[in-house]
Coordinates of C-alpha atoms in Angstrom, one line a residue:
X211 CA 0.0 0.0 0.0
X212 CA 1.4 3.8 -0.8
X213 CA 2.0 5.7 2.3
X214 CA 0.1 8.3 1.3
X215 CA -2.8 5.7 1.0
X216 CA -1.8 4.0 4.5
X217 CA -2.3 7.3 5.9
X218 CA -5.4 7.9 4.7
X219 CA -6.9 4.6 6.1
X220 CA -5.6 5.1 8.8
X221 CA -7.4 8.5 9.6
X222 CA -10.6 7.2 7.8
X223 CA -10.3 4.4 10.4
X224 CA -10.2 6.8 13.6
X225 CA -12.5 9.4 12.2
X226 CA -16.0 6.9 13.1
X227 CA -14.5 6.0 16.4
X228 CA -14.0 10.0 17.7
X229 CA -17.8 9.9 16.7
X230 CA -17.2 11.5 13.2
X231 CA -16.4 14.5 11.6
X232 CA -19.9 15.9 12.9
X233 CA -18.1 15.7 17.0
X234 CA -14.7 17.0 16.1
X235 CA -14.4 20.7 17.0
X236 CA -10.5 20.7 16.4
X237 CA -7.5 18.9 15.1
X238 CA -3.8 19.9 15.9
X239 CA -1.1 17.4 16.7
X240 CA 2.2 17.6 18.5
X241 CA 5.5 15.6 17.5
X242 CA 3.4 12.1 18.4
X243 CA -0.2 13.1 18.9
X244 CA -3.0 13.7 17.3
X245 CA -5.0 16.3 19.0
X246 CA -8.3 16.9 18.8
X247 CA -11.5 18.7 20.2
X248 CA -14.6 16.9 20.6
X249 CA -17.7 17.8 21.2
X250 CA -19.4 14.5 22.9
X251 CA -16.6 12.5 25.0
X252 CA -19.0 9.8 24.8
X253 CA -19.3 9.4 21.2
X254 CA -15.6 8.1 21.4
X255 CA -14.7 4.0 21.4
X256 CA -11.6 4.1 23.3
X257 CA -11.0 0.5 22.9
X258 CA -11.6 0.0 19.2
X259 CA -9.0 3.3 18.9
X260 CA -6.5 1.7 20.8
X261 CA -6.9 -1.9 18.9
X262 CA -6.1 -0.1 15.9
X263 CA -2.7 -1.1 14.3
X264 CA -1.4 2.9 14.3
X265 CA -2.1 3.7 17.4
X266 CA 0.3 3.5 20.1
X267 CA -2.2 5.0 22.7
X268 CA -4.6 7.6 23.8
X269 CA -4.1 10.1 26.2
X270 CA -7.2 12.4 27.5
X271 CA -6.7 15.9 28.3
X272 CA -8.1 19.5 27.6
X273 CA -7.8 17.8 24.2
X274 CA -8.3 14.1 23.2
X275 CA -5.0 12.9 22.1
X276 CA -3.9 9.5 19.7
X277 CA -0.8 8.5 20.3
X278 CA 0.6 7.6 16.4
X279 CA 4.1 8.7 16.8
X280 CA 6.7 10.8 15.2
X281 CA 6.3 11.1 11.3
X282 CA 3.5 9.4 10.9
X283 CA 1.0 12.1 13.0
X284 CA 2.3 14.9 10.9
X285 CA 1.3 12.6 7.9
X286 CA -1.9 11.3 9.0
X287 CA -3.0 14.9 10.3
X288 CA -3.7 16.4 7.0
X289 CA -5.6 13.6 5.7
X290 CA -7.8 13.4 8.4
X291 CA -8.4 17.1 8.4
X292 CA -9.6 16.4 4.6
X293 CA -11.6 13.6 5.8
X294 CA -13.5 16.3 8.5
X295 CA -14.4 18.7 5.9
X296 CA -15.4 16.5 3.3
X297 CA -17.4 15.0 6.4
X298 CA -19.2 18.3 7.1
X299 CA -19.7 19.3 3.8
X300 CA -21.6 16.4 3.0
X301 CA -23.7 16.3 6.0
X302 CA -23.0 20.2 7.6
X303 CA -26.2 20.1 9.9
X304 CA -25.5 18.5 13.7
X305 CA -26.3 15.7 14.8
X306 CA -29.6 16.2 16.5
X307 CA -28.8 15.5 20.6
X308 CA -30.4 17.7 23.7
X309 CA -27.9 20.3 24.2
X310 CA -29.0 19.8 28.1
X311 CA -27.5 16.5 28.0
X312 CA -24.4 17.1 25.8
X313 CA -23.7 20.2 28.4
X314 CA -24.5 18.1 31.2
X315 CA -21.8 15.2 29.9
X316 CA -19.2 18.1 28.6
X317 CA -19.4 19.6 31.8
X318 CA -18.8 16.8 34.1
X319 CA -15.8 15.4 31.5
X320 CA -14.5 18.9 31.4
X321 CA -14.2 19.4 35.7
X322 CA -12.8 15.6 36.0
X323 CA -9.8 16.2 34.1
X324 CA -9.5 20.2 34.7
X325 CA -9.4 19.0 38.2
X326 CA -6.3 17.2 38.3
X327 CA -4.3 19.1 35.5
X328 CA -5.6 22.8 35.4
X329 CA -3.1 23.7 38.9
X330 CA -2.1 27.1 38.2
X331 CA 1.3 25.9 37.9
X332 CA 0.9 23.5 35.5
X333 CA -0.9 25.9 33.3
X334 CA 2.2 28.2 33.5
X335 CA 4.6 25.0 32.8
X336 CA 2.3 24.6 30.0
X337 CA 2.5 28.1 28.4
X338 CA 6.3 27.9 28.8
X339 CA 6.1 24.6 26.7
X340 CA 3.4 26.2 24.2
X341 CA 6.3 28.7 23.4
X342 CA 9.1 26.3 23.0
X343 CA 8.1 22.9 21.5
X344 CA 6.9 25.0 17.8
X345 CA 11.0 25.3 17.6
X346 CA 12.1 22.2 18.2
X347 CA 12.0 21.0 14.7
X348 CA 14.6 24.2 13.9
X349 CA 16.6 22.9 16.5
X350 CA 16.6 19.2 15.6
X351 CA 17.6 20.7 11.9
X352 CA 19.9 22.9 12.2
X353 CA 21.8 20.9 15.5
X354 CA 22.3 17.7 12.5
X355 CA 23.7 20.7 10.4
X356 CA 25.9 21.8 13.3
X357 CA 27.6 18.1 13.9
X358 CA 28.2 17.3 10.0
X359 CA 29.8 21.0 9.5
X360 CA 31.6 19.8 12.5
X361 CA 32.8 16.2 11.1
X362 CA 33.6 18.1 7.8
X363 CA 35.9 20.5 9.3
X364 CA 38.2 18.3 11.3
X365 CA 38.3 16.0 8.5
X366 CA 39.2 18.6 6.1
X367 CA 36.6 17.9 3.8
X368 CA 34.6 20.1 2.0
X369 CA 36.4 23.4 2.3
X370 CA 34.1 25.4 0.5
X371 CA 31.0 24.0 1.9
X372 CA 31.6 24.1 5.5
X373 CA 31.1 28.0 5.7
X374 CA 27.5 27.3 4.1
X375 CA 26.8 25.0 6.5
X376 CA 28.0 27.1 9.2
X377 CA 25.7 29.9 8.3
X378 CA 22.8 27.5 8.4
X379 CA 22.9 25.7 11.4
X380 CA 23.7 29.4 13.3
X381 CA 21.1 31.6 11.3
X382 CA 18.2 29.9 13.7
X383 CA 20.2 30.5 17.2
X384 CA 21.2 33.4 16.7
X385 CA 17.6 34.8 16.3
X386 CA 16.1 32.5 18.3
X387 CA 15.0 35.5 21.0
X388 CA 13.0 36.9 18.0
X389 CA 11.0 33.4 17.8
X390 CA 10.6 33.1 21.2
X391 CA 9.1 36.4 21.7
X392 CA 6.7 36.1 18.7
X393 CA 5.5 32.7 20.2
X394 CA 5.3 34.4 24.0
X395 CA 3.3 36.9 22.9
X396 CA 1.0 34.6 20.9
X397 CA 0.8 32.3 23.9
X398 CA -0.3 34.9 26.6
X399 CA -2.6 36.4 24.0
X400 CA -1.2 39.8 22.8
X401 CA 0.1 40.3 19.7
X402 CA 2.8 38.3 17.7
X403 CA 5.0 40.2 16.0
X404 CA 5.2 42.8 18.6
X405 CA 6.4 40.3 21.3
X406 CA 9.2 39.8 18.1
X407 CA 10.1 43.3 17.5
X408 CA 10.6 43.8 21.0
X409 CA 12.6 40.6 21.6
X410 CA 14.7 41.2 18.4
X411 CA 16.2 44.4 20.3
X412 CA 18.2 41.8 22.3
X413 CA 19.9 40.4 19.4
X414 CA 19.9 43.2 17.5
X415 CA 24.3 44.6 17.1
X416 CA 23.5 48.0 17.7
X417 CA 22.7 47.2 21.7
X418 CA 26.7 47.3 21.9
X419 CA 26.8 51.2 22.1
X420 CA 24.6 50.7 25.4
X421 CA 25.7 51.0 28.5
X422 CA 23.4 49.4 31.3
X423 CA 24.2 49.0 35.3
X424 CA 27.9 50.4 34.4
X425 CA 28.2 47.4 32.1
X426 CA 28.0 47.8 28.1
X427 CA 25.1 45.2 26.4
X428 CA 26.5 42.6 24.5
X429 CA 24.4 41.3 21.6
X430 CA 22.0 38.6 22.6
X431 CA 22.6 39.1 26.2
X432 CA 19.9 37.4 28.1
X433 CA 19.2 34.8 25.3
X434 CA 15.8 33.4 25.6
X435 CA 15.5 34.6 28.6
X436 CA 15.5 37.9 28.2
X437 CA 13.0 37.3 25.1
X438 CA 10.8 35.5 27.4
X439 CA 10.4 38.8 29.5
X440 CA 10.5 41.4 27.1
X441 CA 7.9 39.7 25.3
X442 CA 5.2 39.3 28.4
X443 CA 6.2 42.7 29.8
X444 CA 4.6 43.6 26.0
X445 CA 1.9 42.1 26.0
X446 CA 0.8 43.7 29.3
X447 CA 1.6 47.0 28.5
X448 CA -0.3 46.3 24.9
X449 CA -3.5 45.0 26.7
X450 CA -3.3 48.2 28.8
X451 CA -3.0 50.2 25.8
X452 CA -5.9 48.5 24.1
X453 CA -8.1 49.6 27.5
X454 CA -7.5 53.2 27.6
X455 CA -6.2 54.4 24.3
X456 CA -9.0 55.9 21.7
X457 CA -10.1 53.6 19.3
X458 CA -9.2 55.9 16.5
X459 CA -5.8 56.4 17.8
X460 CA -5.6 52.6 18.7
X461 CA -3.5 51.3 15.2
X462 CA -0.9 54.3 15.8
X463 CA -0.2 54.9 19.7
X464 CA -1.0 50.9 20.9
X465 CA 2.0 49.6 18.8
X466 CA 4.4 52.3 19.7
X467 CA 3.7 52.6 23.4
X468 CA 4.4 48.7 23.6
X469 CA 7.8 48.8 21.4
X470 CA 8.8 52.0 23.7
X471 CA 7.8 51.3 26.5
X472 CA 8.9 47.4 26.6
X473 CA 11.7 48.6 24.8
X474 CA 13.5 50.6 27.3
X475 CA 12.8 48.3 30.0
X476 CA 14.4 45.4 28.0
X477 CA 17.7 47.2 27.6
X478 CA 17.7 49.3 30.9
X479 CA 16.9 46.4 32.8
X480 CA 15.7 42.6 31.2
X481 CA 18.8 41.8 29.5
X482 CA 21.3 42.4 32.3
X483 CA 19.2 40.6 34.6
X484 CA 18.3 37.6 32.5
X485 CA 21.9 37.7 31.3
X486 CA 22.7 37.1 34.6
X487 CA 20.4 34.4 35.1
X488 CA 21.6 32.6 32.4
X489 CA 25.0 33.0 33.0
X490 CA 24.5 31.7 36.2
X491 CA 22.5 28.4 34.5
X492 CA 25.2 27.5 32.7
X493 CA 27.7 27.9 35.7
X494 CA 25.6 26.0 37.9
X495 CA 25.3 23.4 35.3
X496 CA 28.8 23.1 34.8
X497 CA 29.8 22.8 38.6
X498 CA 27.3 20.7 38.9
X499 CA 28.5 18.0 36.6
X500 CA 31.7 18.6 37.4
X501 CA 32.0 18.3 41.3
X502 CA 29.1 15.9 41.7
X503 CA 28.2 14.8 38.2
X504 CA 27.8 10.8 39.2
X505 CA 25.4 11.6 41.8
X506 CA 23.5 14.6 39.8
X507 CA 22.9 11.7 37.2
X508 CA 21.9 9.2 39.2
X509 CA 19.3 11.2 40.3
X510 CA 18.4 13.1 37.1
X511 CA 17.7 9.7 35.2
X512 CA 16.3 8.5 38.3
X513 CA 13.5 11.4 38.9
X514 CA 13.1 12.2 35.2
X515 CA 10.5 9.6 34.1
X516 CA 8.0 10.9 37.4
X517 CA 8.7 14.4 36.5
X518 CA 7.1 13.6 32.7
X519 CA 4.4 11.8 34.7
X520 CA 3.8 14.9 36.6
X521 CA 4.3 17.3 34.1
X522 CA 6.9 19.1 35.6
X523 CA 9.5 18.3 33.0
X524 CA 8.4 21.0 31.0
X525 CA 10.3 23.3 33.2
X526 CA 13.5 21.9 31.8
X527 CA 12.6 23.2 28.3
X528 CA 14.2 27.0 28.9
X529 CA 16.7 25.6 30.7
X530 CA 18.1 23.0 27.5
X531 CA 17.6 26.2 25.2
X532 CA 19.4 28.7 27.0
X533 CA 22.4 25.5 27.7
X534 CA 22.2 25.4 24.0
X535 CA 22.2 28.9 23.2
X536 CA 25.4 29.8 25.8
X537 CA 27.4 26.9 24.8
X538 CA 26.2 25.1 21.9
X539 CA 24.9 21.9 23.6
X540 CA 23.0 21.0 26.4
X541 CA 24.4 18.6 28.7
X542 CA 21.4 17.4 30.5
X543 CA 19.7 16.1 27.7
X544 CA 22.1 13.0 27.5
X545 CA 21.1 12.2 31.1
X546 CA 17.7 12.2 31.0
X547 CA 17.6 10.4 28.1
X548 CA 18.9 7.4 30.3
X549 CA 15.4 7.3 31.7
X550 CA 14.3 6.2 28.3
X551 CA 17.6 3.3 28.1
X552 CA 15.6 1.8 31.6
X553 CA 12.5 1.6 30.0
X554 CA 13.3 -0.3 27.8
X555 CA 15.6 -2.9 29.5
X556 CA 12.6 -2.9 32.0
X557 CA 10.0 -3.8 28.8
X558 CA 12.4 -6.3 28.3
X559 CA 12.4 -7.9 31.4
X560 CA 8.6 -7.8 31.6
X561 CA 8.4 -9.6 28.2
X562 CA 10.6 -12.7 29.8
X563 CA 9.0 -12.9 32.9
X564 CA 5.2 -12.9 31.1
X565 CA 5.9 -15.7 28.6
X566 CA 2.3 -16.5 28.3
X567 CA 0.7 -13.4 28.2
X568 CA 0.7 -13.0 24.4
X569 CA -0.8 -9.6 24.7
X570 CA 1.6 -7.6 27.0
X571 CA 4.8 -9.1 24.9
X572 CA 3.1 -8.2 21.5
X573 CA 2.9 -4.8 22.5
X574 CA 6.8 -5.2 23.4
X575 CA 7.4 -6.3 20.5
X576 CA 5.4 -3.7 19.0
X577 CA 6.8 -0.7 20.6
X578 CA 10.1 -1.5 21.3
X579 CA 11.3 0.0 18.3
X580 CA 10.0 3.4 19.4
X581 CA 11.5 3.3 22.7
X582 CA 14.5 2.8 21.2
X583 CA 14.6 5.6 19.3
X584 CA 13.3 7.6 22.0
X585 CA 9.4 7.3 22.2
X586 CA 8.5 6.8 25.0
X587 CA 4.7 6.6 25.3
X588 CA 3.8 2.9 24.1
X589 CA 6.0 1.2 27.1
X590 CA 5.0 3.6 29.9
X591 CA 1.1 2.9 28.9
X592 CA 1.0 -0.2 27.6
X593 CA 3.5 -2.0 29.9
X594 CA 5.1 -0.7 32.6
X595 CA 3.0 1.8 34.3
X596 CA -0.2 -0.3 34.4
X597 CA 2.1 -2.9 35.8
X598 CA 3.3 -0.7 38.4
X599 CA 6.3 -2.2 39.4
X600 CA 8.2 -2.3 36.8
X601 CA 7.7 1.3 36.0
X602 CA 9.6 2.0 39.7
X603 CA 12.6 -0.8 37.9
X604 CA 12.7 1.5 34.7
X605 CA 13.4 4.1 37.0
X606 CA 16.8 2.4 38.8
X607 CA 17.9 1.6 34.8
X608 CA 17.9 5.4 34.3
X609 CA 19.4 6.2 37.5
X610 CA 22.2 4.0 36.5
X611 CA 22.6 5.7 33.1
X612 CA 22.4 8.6 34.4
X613 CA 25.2 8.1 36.8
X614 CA 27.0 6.6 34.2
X615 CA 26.9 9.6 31.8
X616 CA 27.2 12.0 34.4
X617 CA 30.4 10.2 35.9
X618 CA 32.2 10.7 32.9
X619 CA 31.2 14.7 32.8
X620 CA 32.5 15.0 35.9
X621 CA 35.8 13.3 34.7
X622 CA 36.1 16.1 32.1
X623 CA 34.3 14.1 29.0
X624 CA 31.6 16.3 28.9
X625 CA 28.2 14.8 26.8
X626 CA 25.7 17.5 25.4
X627 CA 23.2 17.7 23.1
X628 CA 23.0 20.3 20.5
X629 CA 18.9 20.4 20.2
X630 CA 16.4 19.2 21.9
X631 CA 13.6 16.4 21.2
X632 CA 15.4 13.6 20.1
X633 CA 16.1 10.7 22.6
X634 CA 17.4 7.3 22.1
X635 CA 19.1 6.5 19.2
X636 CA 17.7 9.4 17.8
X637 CA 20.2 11.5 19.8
X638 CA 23.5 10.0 17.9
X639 CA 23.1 12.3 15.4
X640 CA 22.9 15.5 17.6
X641 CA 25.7 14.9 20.0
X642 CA 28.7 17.2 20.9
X643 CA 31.3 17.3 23.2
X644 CA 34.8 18.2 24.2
X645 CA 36.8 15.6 23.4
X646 CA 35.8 14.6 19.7
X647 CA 32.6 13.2 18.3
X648 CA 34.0 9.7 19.1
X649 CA 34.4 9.5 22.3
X650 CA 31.1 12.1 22.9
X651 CA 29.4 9.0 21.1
X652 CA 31.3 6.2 23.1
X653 CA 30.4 7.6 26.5
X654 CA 26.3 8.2 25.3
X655 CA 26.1 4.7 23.6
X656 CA 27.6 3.0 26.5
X657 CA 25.4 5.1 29.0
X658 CA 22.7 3.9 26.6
X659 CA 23.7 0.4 27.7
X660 CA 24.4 0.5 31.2
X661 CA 20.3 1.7 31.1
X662 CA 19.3 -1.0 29.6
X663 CA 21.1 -4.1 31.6
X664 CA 20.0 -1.9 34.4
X665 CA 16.5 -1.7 34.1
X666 CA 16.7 -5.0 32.8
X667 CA 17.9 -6.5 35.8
X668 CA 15.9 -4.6 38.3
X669 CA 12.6 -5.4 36.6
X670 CA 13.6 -9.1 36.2
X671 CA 14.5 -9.5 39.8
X672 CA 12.5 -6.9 41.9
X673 CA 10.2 -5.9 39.4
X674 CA 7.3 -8.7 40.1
X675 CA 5.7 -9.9 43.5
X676 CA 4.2 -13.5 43.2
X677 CA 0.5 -12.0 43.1
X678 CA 1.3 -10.0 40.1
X679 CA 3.1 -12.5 38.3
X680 CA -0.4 -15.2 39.0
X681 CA -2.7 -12.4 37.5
X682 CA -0.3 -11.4 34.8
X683 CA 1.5 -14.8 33.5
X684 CA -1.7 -15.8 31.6
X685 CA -3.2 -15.1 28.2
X686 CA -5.2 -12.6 28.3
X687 CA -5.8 -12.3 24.4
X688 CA -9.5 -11.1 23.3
X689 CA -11.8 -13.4 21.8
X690 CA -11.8 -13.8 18.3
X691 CA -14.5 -12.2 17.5
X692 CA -13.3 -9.1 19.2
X693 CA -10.6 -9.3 17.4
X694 CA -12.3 -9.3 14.0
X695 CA -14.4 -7.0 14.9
X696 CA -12.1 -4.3 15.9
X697 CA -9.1 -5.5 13.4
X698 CA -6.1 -6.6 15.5
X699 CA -5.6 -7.1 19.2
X700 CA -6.2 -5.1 22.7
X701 CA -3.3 -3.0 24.2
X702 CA -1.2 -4.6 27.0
X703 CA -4.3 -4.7 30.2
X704 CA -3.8 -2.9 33.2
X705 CA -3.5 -3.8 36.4
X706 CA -7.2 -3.9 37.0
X707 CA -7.8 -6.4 34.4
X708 CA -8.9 -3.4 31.6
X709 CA -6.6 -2.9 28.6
X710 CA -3.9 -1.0 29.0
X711 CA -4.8 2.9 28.4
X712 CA -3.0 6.1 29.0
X713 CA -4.7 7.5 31.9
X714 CA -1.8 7.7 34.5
X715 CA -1.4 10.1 36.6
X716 CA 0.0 12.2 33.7
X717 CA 1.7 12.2 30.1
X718 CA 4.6 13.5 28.9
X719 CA 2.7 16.3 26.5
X720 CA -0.4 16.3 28.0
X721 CA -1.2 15.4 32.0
X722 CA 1.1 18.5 33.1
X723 CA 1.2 21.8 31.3
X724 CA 0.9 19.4 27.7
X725 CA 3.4 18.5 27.8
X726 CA 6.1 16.7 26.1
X727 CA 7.7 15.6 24.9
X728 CA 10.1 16.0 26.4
X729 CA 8.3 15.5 25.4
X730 CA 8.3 15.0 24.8
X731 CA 8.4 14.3 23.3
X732 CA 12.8 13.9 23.9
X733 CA 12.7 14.3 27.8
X734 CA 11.3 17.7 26.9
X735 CA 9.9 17.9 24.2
X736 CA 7.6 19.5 26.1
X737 CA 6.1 18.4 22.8
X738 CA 4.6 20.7 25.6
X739 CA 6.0 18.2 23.1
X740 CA 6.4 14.2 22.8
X741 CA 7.1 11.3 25.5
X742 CA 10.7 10.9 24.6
X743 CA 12.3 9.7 26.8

């Protein structure tokens, strides 16, 4: 079948089970999921979704998400967008329901999950995410740019290239304050391209004839940062603008009060004081790895996988962009991508210690390819978070990568990542270091594989009691006729007997501030961005 046929089937098959084009009220999608607004919760057949052979998952939210995975939700999107319109265009009038009971059910869906997610700080984490997962593809880009420019120049290849390549991979970061405030401002609802026109004064050369706090501005002090603040502090001085200037004088003073006004305070006062901030990041970073870096590790890719459960891994995002922006790579990205080497040594261990639960090892089988690369999402909610257990065992496997990676940091081999996202294998191509691409990929790979045979290990041994292995070490394969009826087999079931579905206590771009991927996404990807992890 042509892809672009596969995709369409495989929209046309989720479109009847979200209740039709008639119920959907919005489509986006992330780096793995398919987002969309419904209008009737009910109207939606969870389990015939998640038997489907593209779907890794589903994930409930402000939005429903559908876990496909990267590539194929940014292919899949479009033609089930197509499939939505041609749906309303053929029948355009609503399905006749009482609007007292569709409120009644909307309501009551709406204040079950707002109550566990809608904390106002994991709205703010998810704002912060809103602003930086939309760059992660530049970054991803122009960071594979960076390394083969890199492995060009010290191997002399290419003379007459490498400048080119140079200029593309750094076009992107050095005007990355001018994305971030056009996306800041979007976010907390003023206007884009002020929020940009304010932020580009930090990277803008002229700011080097400035003199601030007795210090002269350097170009692109305070980094993201700084953008992040300029381009708030504009949007409240715009919204105050839009309250008490004229109407008719709205279109002339409103955008010049907010670039002056905003404008001065960036450079009398924002971009020392997020330069400072970010100066000290990076300093803390560094001392961090350095005089503790085994123990910082340990704990990073211990704590990283509950932090994505919580949501609270978005808060990582500035924090990888303004590493990358100051040095060129991040170095925490390589250690919390351990978390994702002890998930899968722990999905491992899971799949020999259920031989005869066909269900729980296909999905192993099924989504261990993802979790190698990086996606996370089909072994935390198909295997080892329902299990419980073994989702505490992945944990130890990335507690031990992470030591492992951060041992060697603090040994002077430092391991960074030069965008974020990527996870897994997918990170090989992205990694930097100081000592040489070679050893930078020795010390990651083998991090990679001390996660693993950890995680493995732990689940194998600790990672079962006797009760769970009696309820679990049996088929548990749906009838045939399910099976035929919903075309392929049930997810992994949970430990209440249900199949397996992504309603923990959080997901990596959705249960906290939407997370991520990383993802998350990678471990941020905030995909606010995709579970990698």
């Amino acid at each position: 079948m042509a892809t672009e046929d596969k995709n369409r089937a495989t929209a046309a098959a989720i479109l009847p089970l979200v209740g039709g084009a008639a119920n959907v009220s919005s489509i986006a999608h992330c780096m793995t999921r398919l987002r969309l607004g419904l209008h009737d919760r009910s109207l939606v057949d969870d389990e015939a979704l998640k038997a489907l052979p593209a779907v890794m998952g589903v994930v409930e939210d402000d939005t429903y998400q559908i876990v496909l995975g990267p590539g194929t939700v940014a292919r899949v999107t479009p033609e089930f967008e197509q499939l939505v319109e041609e749906g309303r265009e053929a029948a355009p009038a609503p399905v006749t329901v009482s609007a007292d009971d569709l409120a009644a059910q909307g309501a009551a869906i709406k204040a079950q999950q707002k109550a566990k997610n809608a904390t106002p700080f994991k709205l703010f984490l998810r704002k912060i995410a809103n602003i930086f997962v939309p760059l992660i593809p530049a970054l991803i880009g122009c960071g594979i740019i960076a390394g083969l420019n890199g492995l060009l120049v010290n191997l002399g290849w290419l003379p007459a290239v490498t400048p080119a390549l140079a200029a593309m991979a750094s076009g992107f970061m050095a005007l990355i304050a001018v994305f971030v405030g056009y996306n800041t401002a979007k976010e907390f609802g003023g206007t884009p391209i002020l929020g940009g026109a304010v932020a580009a004064i930090i990277v803008f050369p002229g700011v080097a004839n400035i003199d601030a706090f007795g210090q002269t501005l350097s170009p692109g002090q305070g980094g993201v940062l700084g953008a992040l603040g300029a381009a708030v502090l504009a949007v409240y001085v715009e919204k105050w603008c839009r309250r008490w200037v004229p109407e008719a004088l709205d279109v002339l003073v409103t955008p010049t009060l907010t670039v002056l006004i905003s404008g001065l305070a960036t450079i009398f006062g924002l971009m020392y004081v997020a330069g400072e901030i970010s100066s000290a990041i990076g300093t803390f970073a560094d001392w961090l790895l350095s005089n503790g870096g085994a123990g910082a590790g340990f704990v990073l890719g211990g704590l990283f996988l509950p932090l994505v459960m919580l949501g609270l891994h978005q808060a990582l995002i500035p924090i990888h962009t303004t590493l990358i922006e100051q040095q060129g790579y991040t170095v925490l990205l390589p250690i919390l991508a351990m978390a994702g080497a002890g998930q899968v040594g722990a999905a491992m261990a899971v799949y020999f210690r259920l031989p005869r639960n066909e269900s729980i090892r296909r999905t192993i089988k099924s989504a261990l390819p993802a979790g190698l690369l990086g996606v996370g999402e089909p072994l935390i909610y198909g295997v080892s978070l329902p299990l419980g257990r073994p989702f505490i065992t992945a944990c130890v496997g990335g507690a031990f990568g992470g030591g492992f990676v951060g041992l060697f940091n603090q040994l002077g081999d430092t391991v960074g990542s030069t965008a974020i996202g990527p996870s897994g294998w997918a990170l090989f191509p992205l990694l930097d270091g100081n000592h040489g691409l070679g050893s930078t990929i020795a010390i990651y790979g083998a991090g990679l594989l001390v996660g693993y045979v950890a995680g493995f290990l732990a689940t194998y041994f600790f990672g079962f009691s006797k009760d769970l292995l009696t309820e679990f070490n049996v088929s548990q394969d749906p009838a045939p006729s399910t099976v035929a009826a919903t075309g392929g087999p049930h997810p992994s079931p949970d430990s209440d007997g249900d199949t397996g579905r992504a309603n923990g206590p959080g997901s990596t771009d959705s249960a906290g501030p939407d997370s991520t991927d990383p993802g998350s996404a990678g471990p941020d990807s905030p995909e606010k961005a995709p579970a990698r992890v």
